[in-house]
Short mmCIF file of N, CA, C and O in Angstrom, two decimals:
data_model
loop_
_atom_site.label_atom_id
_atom_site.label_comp_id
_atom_site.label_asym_id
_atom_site.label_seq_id
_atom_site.Cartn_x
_atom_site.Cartn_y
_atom_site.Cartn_z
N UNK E 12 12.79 -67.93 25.64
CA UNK E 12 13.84 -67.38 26.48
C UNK E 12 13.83 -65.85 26.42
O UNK E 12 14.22 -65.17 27.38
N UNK E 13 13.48 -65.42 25.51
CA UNK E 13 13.35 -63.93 25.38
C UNK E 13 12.60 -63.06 26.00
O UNK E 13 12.86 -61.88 26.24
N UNK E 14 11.36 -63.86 26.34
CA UNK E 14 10.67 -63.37 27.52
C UNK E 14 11.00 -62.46 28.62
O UNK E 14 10.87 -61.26 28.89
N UNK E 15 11.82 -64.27 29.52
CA UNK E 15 12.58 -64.10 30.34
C UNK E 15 13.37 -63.32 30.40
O UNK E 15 13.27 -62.52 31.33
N UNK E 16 14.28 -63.23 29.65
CA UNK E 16 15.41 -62.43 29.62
C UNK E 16 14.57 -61.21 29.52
O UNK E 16 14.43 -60.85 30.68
N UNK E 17 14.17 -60.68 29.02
CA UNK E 17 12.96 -59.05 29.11
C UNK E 17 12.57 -58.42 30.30
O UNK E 17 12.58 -57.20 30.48
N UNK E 18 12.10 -59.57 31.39
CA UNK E 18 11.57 -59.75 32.64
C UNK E 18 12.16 -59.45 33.40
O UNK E 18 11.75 -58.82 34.38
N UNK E 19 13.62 -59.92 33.14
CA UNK E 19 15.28 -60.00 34.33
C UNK E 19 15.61 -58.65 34.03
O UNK E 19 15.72 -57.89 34.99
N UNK E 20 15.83 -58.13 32.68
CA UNK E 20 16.27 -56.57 32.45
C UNK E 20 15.25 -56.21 33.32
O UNK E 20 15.41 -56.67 34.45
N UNK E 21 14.41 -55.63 33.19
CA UNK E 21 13.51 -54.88 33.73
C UNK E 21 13.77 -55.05 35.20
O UNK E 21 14.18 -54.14 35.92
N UNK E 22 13.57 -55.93 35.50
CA UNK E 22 13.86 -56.21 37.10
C UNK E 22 15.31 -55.54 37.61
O UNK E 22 15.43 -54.72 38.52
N UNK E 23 16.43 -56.15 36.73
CA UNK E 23 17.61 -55.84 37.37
C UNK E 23 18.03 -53.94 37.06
O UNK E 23 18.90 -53.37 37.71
N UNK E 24 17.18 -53.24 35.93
CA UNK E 24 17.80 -52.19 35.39
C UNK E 24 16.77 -51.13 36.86
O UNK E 24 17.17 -50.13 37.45
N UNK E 25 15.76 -51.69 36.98
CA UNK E 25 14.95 -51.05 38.43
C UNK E 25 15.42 -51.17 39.64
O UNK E 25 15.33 -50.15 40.33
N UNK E 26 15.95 -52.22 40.16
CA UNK E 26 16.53 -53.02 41.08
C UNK E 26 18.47 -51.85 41.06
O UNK E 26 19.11 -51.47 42.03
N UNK E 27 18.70 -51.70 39.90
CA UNK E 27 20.12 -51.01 40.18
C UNK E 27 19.84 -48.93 40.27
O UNK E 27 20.67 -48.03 40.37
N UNK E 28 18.36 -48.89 40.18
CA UNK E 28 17.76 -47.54 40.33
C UNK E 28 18.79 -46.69 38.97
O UNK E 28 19.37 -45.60 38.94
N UNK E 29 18.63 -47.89 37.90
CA UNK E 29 19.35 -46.84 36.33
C UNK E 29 18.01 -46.53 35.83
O UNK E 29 18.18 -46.44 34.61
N UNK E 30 16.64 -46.31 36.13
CA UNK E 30 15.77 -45.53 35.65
C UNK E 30 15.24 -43.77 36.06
O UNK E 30 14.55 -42.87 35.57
N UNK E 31 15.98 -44.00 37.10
CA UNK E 31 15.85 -42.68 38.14
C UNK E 31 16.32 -41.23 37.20
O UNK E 31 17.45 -40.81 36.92
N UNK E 32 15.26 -40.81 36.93
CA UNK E 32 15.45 -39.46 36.01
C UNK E 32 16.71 -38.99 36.85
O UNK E 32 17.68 -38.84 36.10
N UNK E 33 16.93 -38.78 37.87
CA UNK E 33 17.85 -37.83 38.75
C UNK E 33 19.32 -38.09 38.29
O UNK E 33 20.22 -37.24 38.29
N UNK E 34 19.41 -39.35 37.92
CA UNK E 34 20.74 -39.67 38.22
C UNK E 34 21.88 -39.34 37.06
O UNK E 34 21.71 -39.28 35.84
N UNK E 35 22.86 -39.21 37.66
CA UNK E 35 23.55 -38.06 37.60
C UNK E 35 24.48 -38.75 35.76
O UNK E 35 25.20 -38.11 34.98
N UNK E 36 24.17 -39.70 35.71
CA UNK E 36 24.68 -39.98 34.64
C UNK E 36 23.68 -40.32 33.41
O UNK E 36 23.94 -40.80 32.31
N UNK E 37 22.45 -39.90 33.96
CA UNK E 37 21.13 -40.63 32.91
C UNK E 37 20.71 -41.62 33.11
O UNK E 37 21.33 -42.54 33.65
N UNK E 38 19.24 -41.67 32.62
CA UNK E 38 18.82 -43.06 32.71
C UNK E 38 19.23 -43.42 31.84
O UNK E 38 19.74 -42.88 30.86
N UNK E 39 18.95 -44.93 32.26
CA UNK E 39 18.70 -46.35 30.97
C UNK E 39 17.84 -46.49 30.61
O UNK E 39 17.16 -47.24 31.31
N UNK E 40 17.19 -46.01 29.46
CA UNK E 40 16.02 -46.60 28.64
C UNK E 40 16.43 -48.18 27.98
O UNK E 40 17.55 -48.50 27.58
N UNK E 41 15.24 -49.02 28.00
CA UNK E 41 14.99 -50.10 27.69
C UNK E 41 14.34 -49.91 26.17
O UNK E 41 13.77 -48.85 25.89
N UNK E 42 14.44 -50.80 25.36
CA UNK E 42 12.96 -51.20 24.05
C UNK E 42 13.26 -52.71 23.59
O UNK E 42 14.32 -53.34 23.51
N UNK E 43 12.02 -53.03 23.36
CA UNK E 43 11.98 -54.42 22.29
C UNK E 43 12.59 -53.91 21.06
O UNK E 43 12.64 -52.72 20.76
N UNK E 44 13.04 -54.91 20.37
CA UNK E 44 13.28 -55.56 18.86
C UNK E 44 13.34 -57.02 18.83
O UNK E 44 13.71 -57.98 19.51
N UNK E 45 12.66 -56.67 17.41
CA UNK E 45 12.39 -58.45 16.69
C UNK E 45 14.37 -58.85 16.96
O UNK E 45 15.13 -58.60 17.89
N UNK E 46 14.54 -59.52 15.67
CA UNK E 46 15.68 -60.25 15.57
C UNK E 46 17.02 -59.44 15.45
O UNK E 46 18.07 -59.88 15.91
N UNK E 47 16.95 -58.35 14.86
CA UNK E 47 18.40 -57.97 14.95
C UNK E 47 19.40 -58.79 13.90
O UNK E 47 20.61 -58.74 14.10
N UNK E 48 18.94 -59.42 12.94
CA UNK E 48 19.59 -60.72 12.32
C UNK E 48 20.81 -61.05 13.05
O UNK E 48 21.84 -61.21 12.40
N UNK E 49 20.84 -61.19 14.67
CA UNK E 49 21.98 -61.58 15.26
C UNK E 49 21.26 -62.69 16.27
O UNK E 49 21.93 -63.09 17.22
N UNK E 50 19.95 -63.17 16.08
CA UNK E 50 19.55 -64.03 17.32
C UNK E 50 19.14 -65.42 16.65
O UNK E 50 17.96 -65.77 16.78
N UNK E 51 19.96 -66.19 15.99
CA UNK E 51 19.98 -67.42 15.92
C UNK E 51 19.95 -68.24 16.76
O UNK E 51 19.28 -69.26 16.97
N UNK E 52 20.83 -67.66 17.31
CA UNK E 52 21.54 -68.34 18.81
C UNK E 52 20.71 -67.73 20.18
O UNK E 52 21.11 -67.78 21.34
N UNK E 53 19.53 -67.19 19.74
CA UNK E 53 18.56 -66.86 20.82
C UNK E 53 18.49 -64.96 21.07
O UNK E 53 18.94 -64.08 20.33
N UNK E 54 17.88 -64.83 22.17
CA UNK E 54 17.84 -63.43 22.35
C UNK E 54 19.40 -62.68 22.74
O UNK E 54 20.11 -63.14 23.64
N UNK E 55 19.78 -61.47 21.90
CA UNK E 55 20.42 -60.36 22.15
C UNK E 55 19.98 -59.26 23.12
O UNK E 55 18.89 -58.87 23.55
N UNK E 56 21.47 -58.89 23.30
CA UNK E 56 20.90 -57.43 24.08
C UNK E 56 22.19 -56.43 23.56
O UNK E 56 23.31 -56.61 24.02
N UNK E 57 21.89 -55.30 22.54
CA UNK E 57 22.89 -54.15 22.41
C UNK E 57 22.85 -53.31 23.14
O UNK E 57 21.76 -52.91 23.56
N UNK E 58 24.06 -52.78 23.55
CA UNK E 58 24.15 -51.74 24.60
C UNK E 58 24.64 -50.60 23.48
O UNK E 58 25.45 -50.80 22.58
N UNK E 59 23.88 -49.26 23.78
CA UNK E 59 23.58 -48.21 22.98
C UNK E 59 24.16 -47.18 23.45
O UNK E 59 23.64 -46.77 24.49
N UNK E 60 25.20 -46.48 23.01
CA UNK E 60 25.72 -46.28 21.59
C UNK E 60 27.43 -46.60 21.83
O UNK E 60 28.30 -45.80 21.47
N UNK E 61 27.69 -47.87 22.48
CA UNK E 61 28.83 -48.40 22.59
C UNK E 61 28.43 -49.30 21.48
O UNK E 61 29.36 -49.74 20.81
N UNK E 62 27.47 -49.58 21.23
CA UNK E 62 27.55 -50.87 20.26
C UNK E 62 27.81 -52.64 20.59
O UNK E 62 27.91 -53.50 19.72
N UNK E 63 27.85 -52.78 21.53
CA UNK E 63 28.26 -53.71 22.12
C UNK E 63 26.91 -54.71 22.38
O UNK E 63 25.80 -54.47 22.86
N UNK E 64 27.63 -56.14 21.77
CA UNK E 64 26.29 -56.84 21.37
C UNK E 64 26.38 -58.30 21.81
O UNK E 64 27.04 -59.18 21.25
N UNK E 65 25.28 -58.50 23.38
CA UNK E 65 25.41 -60.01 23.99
C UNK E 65 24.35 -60.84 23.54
O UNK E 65 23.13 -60.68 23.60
N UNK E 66 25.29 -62.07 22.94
CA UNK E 66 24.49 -62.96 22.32
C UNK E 66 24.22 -64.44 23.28
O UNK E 66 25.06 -64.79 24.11
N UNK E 67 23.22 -65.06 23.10
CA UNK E 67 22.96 -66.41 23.61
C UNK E 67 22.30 -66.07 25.15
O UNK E 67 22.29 -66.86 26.10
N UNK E 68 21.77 -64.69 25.16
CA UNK E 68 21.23 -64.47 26.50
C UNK E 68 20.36 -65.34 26.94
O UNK E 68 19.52 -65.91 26.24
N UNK E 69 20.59 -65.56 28.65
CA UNK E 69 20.20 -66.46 29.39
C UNK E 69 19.70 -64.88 30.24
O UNK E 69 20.26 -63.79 30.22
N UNK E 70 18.36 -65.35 30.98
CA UNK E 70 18.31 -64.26 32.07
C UNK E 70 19.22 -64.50 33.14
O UNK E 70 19.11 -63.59 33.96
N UNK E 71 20.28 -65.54 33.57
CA UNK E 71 21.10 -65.34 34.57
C UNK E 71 22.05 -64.26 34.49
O UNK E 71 22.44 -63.45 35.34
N UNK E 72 22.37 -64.46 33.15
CA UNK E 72 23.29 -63.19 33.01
C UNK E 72 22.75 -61.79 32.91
O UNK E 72 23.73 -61.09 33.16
N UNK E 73 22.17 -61.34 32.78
CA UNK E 73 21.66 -60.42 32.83
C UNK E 73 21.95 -59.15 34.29
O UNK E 73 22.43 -58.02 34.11
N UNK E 74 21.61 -59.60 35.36
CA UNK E 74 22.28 -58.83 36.45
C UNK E 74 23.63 -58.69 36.37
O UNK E 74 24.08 -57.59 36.67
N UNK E 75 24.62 -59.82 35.92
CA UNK E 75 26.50 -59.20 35.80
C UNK E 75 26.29 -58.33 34.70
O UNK E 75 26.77 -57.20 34.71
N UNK E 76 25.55 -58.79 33.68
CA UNK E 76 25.53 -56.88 32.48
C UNK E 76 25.53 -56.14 32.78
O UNK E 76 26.37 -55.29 32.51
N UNK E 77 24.17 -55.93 33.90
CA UNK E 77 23.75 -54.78 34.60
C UNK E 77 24.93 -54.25 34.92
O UNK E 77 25.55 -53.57 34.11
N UNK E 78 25.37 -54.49 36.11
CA UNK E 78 26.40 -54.39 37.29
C UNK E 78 27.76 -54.33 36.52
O UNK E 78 28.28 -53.25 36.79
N UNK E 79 28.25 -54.80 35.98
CA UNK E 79 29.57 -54.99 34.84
C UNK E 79 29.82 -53.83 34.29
O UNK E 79 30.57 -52.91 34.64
N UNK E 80 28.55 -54.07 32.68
CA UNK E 80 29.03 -53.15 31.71
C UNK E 80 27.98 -52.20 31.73
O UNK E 80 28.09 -51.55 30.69
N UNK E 81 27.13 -51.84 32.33
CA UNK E 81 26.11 -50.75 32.56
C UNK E 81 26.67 -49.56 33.52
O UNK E 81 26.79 -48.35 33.33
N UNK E 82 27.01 -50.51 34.78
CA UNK E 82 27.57 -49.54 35.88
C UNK E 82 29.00 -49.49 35.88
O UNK E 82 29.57 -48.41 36.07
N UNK E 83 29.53 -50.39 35.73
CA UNK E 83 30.77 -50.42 36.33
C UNK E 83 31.51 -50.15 34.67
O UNK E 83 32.71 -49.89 34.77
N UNK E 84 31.09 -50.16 33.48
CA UNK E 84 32.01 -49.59 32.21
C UNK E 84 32.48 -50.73 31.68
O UNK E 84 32.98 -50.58 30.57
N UNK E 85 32.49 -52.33 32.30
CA UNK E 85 33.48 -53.06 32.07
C UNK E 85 32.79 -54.30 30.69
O UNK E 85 32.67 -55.50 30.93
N UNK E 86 32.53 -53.86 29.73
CA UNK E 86 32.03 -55.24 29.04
C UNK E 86 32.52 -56.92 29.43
O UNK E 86 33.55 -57.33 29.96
N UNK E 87 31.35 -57.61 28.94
CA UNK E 87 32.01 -58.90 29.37
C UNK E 87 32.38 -59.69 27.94
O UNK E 87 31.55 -60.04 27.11
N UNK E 88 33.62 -59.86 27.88
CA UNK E 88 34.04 -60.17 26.62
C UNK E 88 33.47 -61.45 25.95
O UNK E 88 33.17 -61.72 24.79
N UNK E 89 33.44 -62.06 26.98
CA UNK E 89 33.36 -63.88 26.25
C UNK E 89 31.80 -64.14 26.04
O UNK E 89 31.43 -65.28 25.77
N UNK E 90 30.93 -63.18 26.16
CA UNK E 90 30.17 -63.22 25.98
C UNK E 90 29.30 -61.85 24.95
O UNK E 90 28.19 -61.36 25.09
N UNK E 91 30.23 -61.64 24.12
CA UNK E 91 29.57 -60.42 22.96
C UNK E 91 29.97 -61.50 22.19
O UNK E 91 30.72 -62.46 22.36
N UNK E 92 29.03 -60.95 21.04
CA UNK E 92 28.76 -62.04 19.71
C UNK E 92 29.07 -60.87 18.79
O UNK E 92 29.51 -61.35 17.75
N UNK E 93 29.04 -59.38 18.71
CA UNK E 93 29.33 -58.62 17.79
C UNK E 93 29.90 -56.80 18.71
O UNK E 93 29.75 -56.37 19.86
N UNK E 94 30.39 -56.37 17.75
CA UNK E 94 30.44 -54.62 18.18
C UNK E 94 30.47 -53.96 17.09
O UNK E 94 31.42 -53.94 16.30
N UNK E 95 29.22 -53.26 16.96
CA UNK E 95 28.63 -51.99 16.33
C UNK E 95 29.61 -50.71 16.38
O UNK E 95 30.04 -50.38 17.48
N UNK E 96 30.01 -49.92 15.13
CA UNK E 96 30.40 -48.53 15.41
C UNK E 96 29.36 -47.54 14.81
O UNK E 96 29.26 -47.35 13.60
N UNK E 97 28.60 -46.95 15.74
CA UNK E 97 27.78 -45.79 15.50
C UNK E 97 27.97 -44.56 15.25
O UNK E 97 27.01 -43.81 15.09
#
């Protein structure tokens, strides 16, 4: 599943043009990591440097992240498994 879910970021973080050096709020850089000792329950994704940490990723979800808590500020609650303070 982690794959996938890798595949869908990439797609959806290009697809919302958050790589575009220009833009006015920064890009989104992407990276792999192994486990995170938070992926029992499958692949994570932390959002950096909110700390904010979605567990049990499915690539469906992945575009409402995007769109949600990337662009729009809004985390999706019922679906974080942890929050980091950096």
């Amino acid at each position: 599943m982690g794959a996938q879910c890798w595949e869908q970021l990439k797609k959806s973080i290009k697809a919302a043009g958050l790589e575009d050096p220009a833009r006015k709020e920064g890009v989104v850089l992407r990276t792999k990591a192994d486990c995170l000792r938070l992926c029992s329950d499958g692949p994570v994704l932390l959002i950096w440097p909110s700390g904010h940490v979605y567990g049990s990723l499915l690539p469906e979800r992945i575009d409402r992240i995007v769109q949600q808590h990337l662009i729009a500020g809004e985390p999706i609650t019922e679906w974080l498994v942890k929050q980091f303070s950096f």
